Amino acid sequence: MEQALDILDRALRGDSGALSFLERTASIYVLNYNAEGKHTTYGCWDFMNQALNEIERFENDAARAGYIASTHIEPHVQLLCTMCQRAARRGPETDRRLIGTCLLNAGIDLSRIVGAQELVDFNCQMRERVMGRLATSAFDFSYHNLCTSHSVFSHPLTMEKLCGVLAANVIASGPSSLRMFAIEWIIPSATSMPPFSVVAIILHIGNEGLSNTVPVGTGKMLSNLSKPFVAQVVGPILADALRESDNSEMGNGVIGQMSSSDRNNFNHKLSALALRSLERWCTAVDMRVNELQEMCAESKFNIIEVISDALYSNAEVVVDAVADLIETVLGKKMQSVIALEKSFQAAPLQLSTNPEQAMNDEILARDEILTELISAIGLQRFRFVGRQTIGMKL
């Protein structure tokens, strides 16, 4: 293995020196001092770019030798993504300050040394280059072909980690970058990009948005993006994945060279990922089940019906994910109603809505939704009668 992959390999084996190197590389920058004045800095983005080059060469060598590279370096790439995601949680401005600190510690004054500012700018360009390479891999359809692709990036866990890095970078870059990423890229192109990556990106954006260190205004931007992300992107992808899994179970799911079982397994993973994405997003913006239903209804999409369909799944990963989603959206306290009641007590003449009536309406809506979901759970016993009979005989 080459240098970067060798360091990752030794870190996976518990080598303290390699682990320390990765820890420091993700946290600080070091200066490579040159007597001629041609200084360079080295940090996470330089290491990531070097590692991606080595991974490409490793896969090319493996293809020529006739073996599958992914079986050898999947853990290495996943560790690399974990390290990169940690660094991506620093915003670009924080990165600039870290490089400035590195140069000042070396006695280089940014205002006096010619080329010092170029070192800072070059790091920002390297960060953008790495993110561009990761985005290209995450949204490359060839990596999502379960039959023909043997790349390390084809592994679902690796792909999800790639999307986690991109999401961390978008959140750390601020609300304006998040809005541009969503409005100009994800939302208009959602139907023309791999659905697994689209859903994974949205999941991790919601997850990163829960951090206490996000830039100011991120929470408001997440709320503004809830309708297009949830009702127009994640919801339809979830409905399609559940429908495709049903077709595969009936033997109608062969697509290309993919067998029904392989396709069904993929759709189960996609369904579970979409449900996890909904759960994380509802947690991030504090969305209750009736709000989720109303928002999706405005886009003419029945999310409760889709959740009920998920309850019929015979895949454990889907049932676990939908259970987490239901627990989140039904377990939300009615904070908005409580806030409304406090406002009514403070200024009753300024409110046109009775807090008690608002609370009763919300409870009624929740009860109706809960009744529908309970009915869906109860009907599962008819779906699994054959399985129960086999279990009793055993």
GROMACS .gro file of C-alpha atoms in nm:
model
  394
    1MET     CA    1   0.000   0.000   0.000
    2GLU     CA    2   0.106   0.357  -0.061
    3GLN     CA    3   0.168   0.609   0.214
    4ALA     CA    4  -0.184   0.734   0.298
    5LEU     CA    5  -0.346   0.391   0.273
    6ASP     CA    6  -0.064   0.242   0.481
    7ILE     CA    7  -0.130   0.496   0.758
    8LEU     CA    8  -0.501   0.410   0.750
    9ASP     CA    9  -0.418   0.039   0.755
   10ARG     CA   10  -0.194   0.076   1.059
   11ALA     CA   11  -0.458   0.289   1.233
   12LEU     CA   12  -0.717   0.016   1.179
   13ARG     CA   13  -0.474  -0.228   1.341
   14GLY     CA   14  -0.449  -0.003   1.646
   15ASP     CA   15  -0.107   0.149   1.583
   16SER     CA   16  -0.077   0.445   1.823
   17GLY     CA   17   0.149   0.644   1.591
   18ALA     CA   18  -0.092   0.617   1.298
   19LEU     CA   19  -0.390   0.703   1.517
   20SER     CA   20  -0.208   1.006   1.653
   21PHE     CA   21  -0.118   1.119   1.301
   22LEU     CA   22  -0.481   1.099   1.186
   23GLU     CA   23  -0.597   1.282   1.498
   24ARG     CA   24  -0.352   1.569   1.446
   25THR     CA   25  -0.406   1.585   1.072
   26ALA     CA   26  -0.780   1.628   1.124
   27SER     CA   27  -0.726   1.902   1.383
   28ILE     CA   28  -0.431   2.121   1.284
   29TYR     CA   29  -0.210   2.229   0.995
   30VAL     CA   30   0.167   2.194   0.978
   31LEU     CA   31   0.410   2.406   0.780
   32ASN     CA   32   0.665   2.259   0.542
   33TYR     CA   33   0.933   2.529   0.563
   34ASN     CA   34   1.147   2.590   0.257
   35ALA     CA   35   1.468   2.794   0.272
   36GLU     CA   36   1.388   2.945  -0.068
   37GLY     CA   37   1.062   3.080   0.066
   38LYS     CA   38   0.838   2.827  -0.112
   39HIS     CA   39   0.648   2.719   0.197
   40THR     CA   40   0.355   2.475   0.193
   41THR     CA   41   0.101   2.368   0.452
   42TYR     CA   42  -0.033   2.018   0.509
   43GLY     CA   43  -0.364   1.924   0.667
   44CYS     CA   44  -0.669   1.707   0.634
   45TRP     CA   45  -0.763   1.814   0.282
   46ASP     CA   46  -0.413   1.744   0.150
   47PHE     CA   47  -0.420   1.400   0.313
   48MET     CA   48  -0.769   1.332   0.179
   49ASN     CA   49  -0.671   1.432  -0.174
   50GLN     CA   50  -0.361   1.211  -0.156
   51ALA     CA   51  -0.565   0.918  -0.021
   52LEU     CA   52  -0.825   0.949  -0.298
   53ASN     CA   53  -0.548   0.935  -0.558
   54GLU     CA   54  -0.406   0.623  -0.394
   55ILE     CA   55  -0.749   0.459  -0.380
   56GLU     CA   56  -0.798   0.516  -0.753
   57ARG     CA   57  -0.457   0.365  -0.830
   58PHE     CA   58  -0.525   0.072  -0.596
   59GLU     CA   59  -0.855  -0.005  -0.770
   60ASN     CA   60  -0.696   0.023  -1.115
   61ASP     CA   61  -0.417  -0.215  -1.012
   62ALA     CA   62  -0.671  -0.454  -0.864
   63ALA     CA   63  -0.876  -0.454  -1.185
   64ARG     CA   64  -0.569  -0.537  -1.391
   65ALA     CA   65  -0.472  -0.814  -1.147
   66GLY     CA   66  -0.822  -0.961  -1.153
   67TYR     CA   67  -0.932  -0.920  -0.792
   68ILE     CA   68  -1.188  -0.699  -0.620
   69ALA     CA   69  -1.029  -0.402  -0.444
   70SER     CA   70  -1.329  -0.324  -0.225
   71THR     CA   71  -1.274  -0.635  -0.013
   72HIS     CA   72  -0.931  -0.505   0.085
   73ILE     CA   73  -0.979  -0.133   0.151
   74GLU     CA   74  -1.345  -0.077   0.248
   75PRO     CA   75  -1.257  -0.021   0.616
   76HIS     CA   76  -0.977   0.216   0.514
   77VAL     CA   77  -1.209   0.435   0.309
   78GLN     CA   78  -1.473   0.440   0.583
   79LEU     CA   79  -1.214   0.549   0.838
   80LEU     CA   80  -1.093   0.815   0.594
   81CYS     CA   81  -1.450   0.948   0.558
   82THR     CA   82  -1.496   0.957   0.935
   83MET     CA   83  -1.179   1.162   0.970
   84CYS     CA   84  -1.279   1.393   0.685
   85GLN     CA   85  -1.628   1.447   0.827
   86ARG     CA   86  -1.476   1.568   1.151
   87ALA     CA   87  -1.264   1.823   0.965
   88ALA     CA   88  -1.560   1.924   0.745
   89ARG     CA   89  -1.750   2.037   1.053
   90ARG     CA   90  -1.509   2.330   1.064
   91GLY     CA   91  -1.628   2.612   0.844
   92PRO     CA   92  -1.400   2.757   0.574
   93GLU     CA   93  -1.334   3.065   0.785
   94THR     CA   94  -1.223   2.847   1.076
   95ASP     CA   95  -0.987   2.667   0.840
   96ARG     CA   96  -0.841   3.001   0.734
   97ARG     CA   97  -0.778   3.097   1.096
   98LEU     CA   98  -0.613   2.762   1.167
   99ILE     CA   99  -0.370   2.810   0.879
  100GLY     CA  100  -0.304   3.165   0.996
  101THR     CA  101  -0.225   3.028   1.341
  102CYS     CA  102   0.007   2.770   1.187
  103LEU     CA  103   0.198   3.039   0.995
  104LEU     CA  104   0.216   3.273   1.294
  105ASN     CA  105   0.352   2.992   1.512
  106ALA     CA  106   0.623   2.948   1.251
  107GLY     CA  107   0.705   3.320   1.266
  108ILE     CA  108   0.546   3.407   0.931
  109ASP     CA  109   0.352   3.735   0.929
  110LEU     CA  110   0.066   3.718   0.681
  111SER     CA  111   0.084   4.091   0.619
  112ARG     CA  112   0.457   4.101   0.543
  113ILE     CA  113   0.554   3.774   0.376
  114VAL     CA  114   0.480   3.756   0.003
  115GLY     CA  115   0.287   3.439  -0.075
  116ALA     CA  116   0.161   3.380   0.279
  117GLN     CA  117  -0.196   3.462   0.180
  118GLU     CA  118  -0.162   3.225  -0.114
  119LEU     CA  119  -0.111   2.939   0.134
  120VAL     CA  120  -0.444   3.022   0.296
  121ASP     CA  121  -0.621   3.049  -0.039
  122PHE     CA  122  -0.467   2.727  -0.166
  123ASN     CA  123  -0.607   2.535   0.131
  124CYS     CA  124  -0.957   2.666   0.058
  125GLN     CA  125  -0.917   2.553  -0.301
  126MET     CA  126  -0.799   2.211  -0.185
  127ARG     CA  127  -1.106   2.179   0.036
  128GLU     CA  128  -1.332   2.262  -0.259
  129ARG     CA  129  -1.142   2.016  -0.479
  130VAL     CA  130  -1.186   1.734  -0.229
  131MET     CA  131  -1.557   1.809  -0.186
  132GLY     CA  132  -1.598   1.810  -0.562
  133ARG     CA  133  -1.433   1.470  -0.591
  134LEU     CA  134  -1.649   1.327  -0.312
  135ALA     CA  135  -1.967   1.468  -0.469
  136THR     CA  136  -1.869   1.318  -0.805
  137SER     CA  137  -1.831   0.977  -0.642
  138ALA     CA  138  -2.149   1.006  -0.436
  139PHE     CA  139  -2.367   1.094  -0.737
  140ASP     CA  140  -2.200   0.868  -0.993
  141PHE     CA  141  -2.462   0.619  -1.111
  142SER     CA  142  -2.192   0.364  -1.194
  143TYR     CA  143  -2.119   0.326  -0.823
  144HIS     CA  144  -2.488   0.246  -0.759
  145ASN     CA  145  -2.506  -0.045  -1.001
  146LEU     CA  146  -2.521  -0.341  -0.765
  147CYS     CA  147  -2.433  -0.591  -1.036
  148THR     CA  148  -2.141  -0.443  -1.227
  149SER     CA  149  -1.965  -0.209  -0.984
  150HIS     CA  150  -1.700  -0.351  -0.753
  151SER     CA  151  -1.561  -0.017  -0.641
  152VAL     CA  152  -1.508   0.050  -0.274
  153PHE     CA  153  -1.746   0.346  -0.313
  154SER     CA  154  -2.029   0.108  -0.409
  155HIS     CA  155  -2.064  -0.019  -0.052
  156PRO     CA  156  -2.380   0.139   0.101
  157LEU     CA  157  -2.205   0.228   0.426
  158THR     CA  158  -1.916   0.391   0.242
  159MET     CA  159  -2.157   0.580   0.018
  160GLU     CA  160  -2.352   0.704   0.318
  161LYS     CA  161  -2.031   0.821   0.486
  162LEU     CA  162  -1.936   1.013   0.170
  163CYS     CA  163  -2.271   1.189   0.188
  164GLY     CA  164  -2.210   1.260   0.557
  165VAL     CA  165  -1.890   1.447   0.469
  166LEU     CA  166  -2.071   1.656   0.207
  167ALA     CA  167  -2.354   1.736   0.449
  168ALA     CA  168  -2.112   1.839   0.725
  169ASN     CA  169  -1.935   2.071   0.484
  170VAL     CA  170  -2.261   2.232   0.368
  171ILE     CA  171  -2.384   2.294   0.723
  172ALA     CA  172  -2.047   2.433   0.837
  173SER     CA  173  -2.037   2.670   0.539
  174GLY     CA  174  -2.343   2.856   0.665
  175PRO     CA  175  -2.716   2.902   0.583
  176SER     CA  176  -2.655   3.071   0.246
  177SER     CA  177  -2.444   2.778   0.126
  178LEU     CA  178  -2.707   2.535   0.253
  179ARG     CA  179  -2.980   2.719   0.064
  180MET     CA  180  -2.776   2.727  -0.258
  181PHE     CA  181  -2.690   2.357  -0.222
  182ALA     CA  182  -3.057   2.269  -0.177
  183ILE     CA  183  -3.229   2.505  -0.418
  184GLU     CA  184  -2.978   2.494  -0.703
  185TRP     CA  185  -2.862   2.134  -0.682
  186ILE     CA  186  -3.049   1.875  -0.473
  187ILE     CA  187  -3.414   1.976  -0.517
  188PRO     CA  188  -3.423   2.042  -0.896
  189SER     CA  189  -3.205   1.739  -0.973
  190ALA     CA  190  -3.348   1.491  -0.721
  191THR     CA  191  -3.516   1.276  -0.985
  192SER     CA  192  -3.205   1.259  -1.204
  193MET     CA  193  -2.955   1.162  -0.932
  194PRO     CA  194  -2.910   0.832  -0.745
  195PRO     CA  195  -3.191   0.824  -0.485
  196PHE     CA  196  -2.971   0.656  -0.222
  197SER     CA  197  -2.725   0.946  -0.221
  198VAL     CA  198  -2.999   1.210  -0.232
  199VAL     CA  199  -3.172   1.063   0.073
  200ALA     CA  200  -2.841   1.010   0.256
  201ILE     CA  201  -2.741   1.374   0.199
  202ILE     CA  202  -3.072   1.498   0.342
  203LEU     CA  203  -3.044   1.260   0.638
  204HIS     CA  204  -2.701   1.389   0.731
  205ILE     CA  205  -2.796   1.753   0.677
  206GLY     CA  206  -3.071   1.705   0.934
  207ASN     CA  207  -2.833   1.519   1.164
  208GLU     CA  208  -2.562   1.785   1.138
  209GLY     CA  209  -2.824   2.053   1.200
  210LEU     CA  210  -2.880   1.914   1.551
  211SER     CA  211  -2.532   2.022   1.662
  212ASN     CA  212  -2.499   2.314   1.902
  213THR     CA  213  -2.208   2.453   1.700
  214VAL     CA  214  -2.387   2.516   1.370
  215PRO     CA  215  -2.367   2.870   1.225
  216VAL     CA  216  -2.632   3.121   1.326
  217GLY     CA  217  -2.944   3.097   1.111
  218THR     CA  218  -2.903   2.729   1.027
  219GLY     CA  219  -3.213   2.624   1.222
  220LYS     CA  220  -3.433   2.876   1.040
  221MET     CA  221  -3.294   2.765   0.704
  222LEU     CA  222  -3.365   2.399   0.788
  223SER     CA  223  -3.725   2.491   0.868
  224ASN     CA  224  -3.757   2.676   0.536
  225LEU     CA  225  -3.626   2.372   0.348
  226SER     CA  226  -3.852   2.122   0.527
  227LYS     CA  227  -4.130   2.125   0.270
  228PRO     CA  228  -3.918   2.079  -0.045
  229PHE     CA  229  -3.687   1.826   0.118
  230VAL     CA  230  -3.946   1.616   0.299
  231ALA     CA  231  -4.259   1.647   0.086
  232GLN     CA  232  -4.102   1.679  -0.259
  233VAL     CA  233  -3.786   1.468  -0.232
  234VAL     CA  234  -3.767   1.216   0.053
  235GLY     CA  235  -4.138   1.128   0.064
  236PRO     CA  236  -4.172   1.033  -0.305
  237ILE     CA  237  -3.844   0.838  -0.295
  238LEU     CA  238  -3.973   0.645   0.007
  239ALA     CA  239  -4.305   0.570  -0.165
  240ASP     CA  240  -4.128   0.447  -0.480
  241ALA     CA  241  -3.888   0.227  -0.281
  242LEU     CA  242  -4.173   0.065  -0.088
  243ARG     CA  243  -4.369   0.005  -0.408
  244GLU     CA  244  -4.065  -0.145  -0.582
  245SER     CA  245  -3.999  -0.376  -0.287
  246ASP     CA  246  -4.358  -0.502  -0.309
  247ASN     CA  247  -4.315  -0.568  -0.682
  248SER     CA  248  -3.991  -0.755  -0.616
  249GLU     CA  249  -4.159  -0.974  -0.356
  250MET     CA  250  -4.418  -1.068  -0.620
  251GLY     CA  251  -4.142  -1.160  -0.867
  252ASN     CA  252  -4.175  -0.850  -1.083
  253GLY     CA  253  -3.861  -0.676  -0.968
  254VAL     CA  254  -3.593  -0.790  -1.211
  255ILE     CA  255  -3.423  -0.483  -1.355
  256GLY     CA  256  -3.138  -0.531  -1.597
  257GLN     CA  257  -2.905  -0.796  -1.461
  258MET     CA  258  -3.027  -0.754  -1.103
  259SER     CA  259  -3.226  -1.041  -0.952
  260SER     CA  260  -3.549  -0.985  -0.762
  261SER     CA  261  -3.382  -1.064  -0.429
  262ASP     CA  262  -3.095  -0.819  -0.490
  263ARG     CA  263  -3.331  -0.546  -0.603
  264ASN     CA  264  -3.561  -0.611  -0.309
  265ASN     CA  265  -3.271  -0.589  -0.066
  266PHE     CA  266  -3.165  -0.258  -0.219
  267ASN     CA  267  -3.517  -0.116  -0.192
  268HIS     CA  268  -3.539  -0.223   0.171
  269LYS     CA  269  -3.214  -0.037   0.244
  270LEU     CA  270  -3.336   0.268   0.054
  271SER     CA  271  -3.671   0.262   0.236
  272ALA     CA  272  -3.499   0.239   0.573
  273LEU     CA  273  -3.262   0.522   0.482
  274ALA     CA  274  -3.553   0.743   0.372
  275LEU     CA  275  -3.739   0.672   0.698
  276ARG     CA  276  -3.427   0.755   0.897
  277SER     CA  277  -3.396   1.075   0.696
  278LEU     CA  278  -3.753   1.174   0.785
  279GLU     CA  279  -3.689   1.096   1.151
  280ARG     CA  280  -3.371   1.304   1.166
  281TRP     CA  281  -3.533   1.594   0.982
  282CYS     CA  282  -3.840   1.593   1.208
  283THR     CA  283  -3.607   1.595   1.508
  284ALA     CA  284  -3.395   1.878   1.366
  285VAL     CA  285  -3.691   2.111   1.301
  286ASP     CA  286  -3.909   1.984   1.589
  287MET     CA  287  -4.187   1.870   1.356
  288ARG     CA  288  -4.489   1.686   1.495
  289VAL     CA  289  -4.690   1.424   1.309
  290ASN     CA  290  -4.985   1.652   1.226
  291GLU     CA  291  -4.745   1.917   1.093
  292LEU     CA  292  -4.575   1.651   0.881
  293GLN     CA  293  -4.912   1.542   0.743
  294GLU     CA  294  -5.028   1.898   0.666
  295MET     CA  295  -4.701   1.992   0.498
  296CYS     CA  296  -4.708   1.685   0.272
  297ALA     CA  297  -5.078   1.731   0.199
  298GLU     CA  298  -5.001   2.076   0.056
  299SER     CA  299  -4.782   1.896  -0.199
  300LYS     CA  300  -5.062   1.644  -0.261
  301PHE     CA  301  -4.866   1.367  -0.093
  302ASN     CA  302  -5.016   1.140   0.175
  303ILE     CA  303  -4.724   1.070   0.407
  304ILE     CA  304  -4.938   0.881   0.662
  305GLU     CA  305  -5.044   0.634   0.394
  306VAL     CA  306  -4.677   0.582   0.301
  307ILE     CA  307  -4.579   0.527   0.665
  308SER     CA  308  -4.864   0.275   0.692
  309ASP     CA  309  -4.727   0.094   0.386
  310ALA     CA  310  -4.385   0.080   0.555
  311LEU     CA  311  -4.546  -0.094   0.851
  312TYR     CA  312  -4.636  -0.384   0.618
  313SER     CA  313  -4.273  -0.446   0.527
  314ASN     CA  314  -4.124  -0.784   0.613
  315ALA     CA  315  -3.774  -0.633   0.634
  316GLU     CA  316  -3.651  -0.580   0.988
  317VAL     CA  317  -3.444  -0.277   0.891
  318VAL     CA  318  -3.754  -0.101   0.752
  319VAL     CA  319  -3.973  -0.184   1.052
  320ASP     CA  320  -3.705  -0.059   1.292
  321ALA     CA  321  -3.671   0.266   1.097
  322VAL     CA  322  -4.045   0.331   1.080
  323ALA     CA  323  -4.077   0.256   1.452
  324ASP     CA  324  -3.814   0.522   1.527
  325LEU     CA  325  -3.995   0.770   1.304
  326ILE     CA  326  -4.332   0.709   1.469
  327GLU     CA  327  -4.179   0.738   1.814
  328THR     CA  328  -4.022   1.071   1.718
  329VAL     CA  329  -4.321   1.240   1.551
  330LEU     CA  330  -4.581   1.111   1.800
  331GLY     CA  331  -4.362   1.175   2.102
  332LYS     CA  332  -4.314   1.544   2.031
  333LYS     CA  333  -4.445   1.769   2.302
  334MET     CA  334  -4.686   2.034   2.184
  335GLN     CA  335  -4.438   2.313   2.243
  336SER     CA  336  -4.599   2.550   1.995
  337VAL     CA  337  -4.933   2.518   2.174
  338ILE     CA  338  -4.768   2.580   2.509
  339ALA     CA  339  -4.597   2.887   2.364
  340LEU     CA  340  -4.930   3.001   2.223
  341GLU     CA  341  -5.093   2.966   2.563
  342LYS     CA  342  -4.819   3.173   2.727
  343SER     CA  343  -4.861   3.441   2.462
  344PHE     CA  344  -5.236   3.440   2.521
  345GLN     CA  345  -5.181   3.496   2.890
  346ALA     CA  346  -4.945   3.785   2.816
  347ALA     CA  347  -5.151   3.954   2.545
  348PRO     CA  348  -5.494   3.789   2.506
  349LEU     CA  349  -5.636   4.061   2.279
  350GLN     CA  350  -5.368   4.012   2.016
  351LEU     CA  351  -5.453   3.648   1.952
  352SER     CA  352  -5.731   3.529   1.727
  353THR     CA  353  -5.685   3.161   1.820
  354ASN     CA  354  -5.794   3.012   2.149
  355PRO     CA  355  -5.500   2.809   2.293
  356GLU     CA  356  -5.737   2.552   2.440
  357GLN     CA  357  -5.911   2.503   2.107
  358ALA     CA  358  -5.577   2.479   1.927
  359MET     CA  359  -5.465   2.211   2.171
  360ASN     CA  360  -5.790   2.016   2.128
  361ASP     CA  361  -5.762   2.035   1.748
  362GLU     CA  362  -5.405   1.906   1.758
  363ILE     CA  363  -5.494   1.620   1.993
  364LEU     CA  364  -5.786   1.525   1.766
  365ALA     CA  365  -5.562   1.526   1.458
  366ARG     CA  366  -5.300   1.316   1.636
  367ASP     CA  367  -5.563   1.065   1.748
  368GLU     CA  368  -5.692   1.023   1.392
  369ILE     CA  369  -5.341   0.964   1.260
  370LEU     CA  370  -5.262   0.725   1.543
  371THR     CA  371  -5.580   0.527   1.474
  372GLU     CA  372  -5.479   0.485   1.111
  373LEU     CA  373  -5.131   0.367   1.206
  374ILE     CA  374  -5.267   0.125   1.467
  375SER     CA  375  -5.495  -0.019   1.201
  376ALA     CA  376  -5.196  -0.073   0.973
  377ILE     CA  377  -5.006  -0.250   1.250
  378GLY     CA  378  -5.307  -0.469   1.330
  379LEU     CA  379  -5.340  -0.582   0.969
  380GLN     CA  380  -4.986  -0.718   0.971
  381ARG     CA  381  -5.105  -1.039   1.132
  382PHE     CA  382  -5.284  -1.129   0.807
  383ARG     CA  383  -4.966  -1.071   0.609
  384PHE     CA  384  -4.764  -1.304   0.826
  385VAL     CA  385  -5.015  -1.583   0.884
  386GLY     CA  386  -4.803  -1.827   0.684
  387ARG     CA  387  -4.490  -1.739   0.874
  388GLN     CA  388  -4.672  -1.774   1.208
  389THR     CA  389  -4.802  -2.115   1.106
  390ILE     CA  390  -4.454  -2.235   1.015
  391GLY     CA  391  -4.322  -2.103   1.347
  392MET     CA  392  -4.592  -2.290   1.543
  393LYS     CA  393  -4.509  -2.615   1.364
  394LEU     CA  394  -4.140  -2.573   1.446
   0.00000   0.00000   0.00000
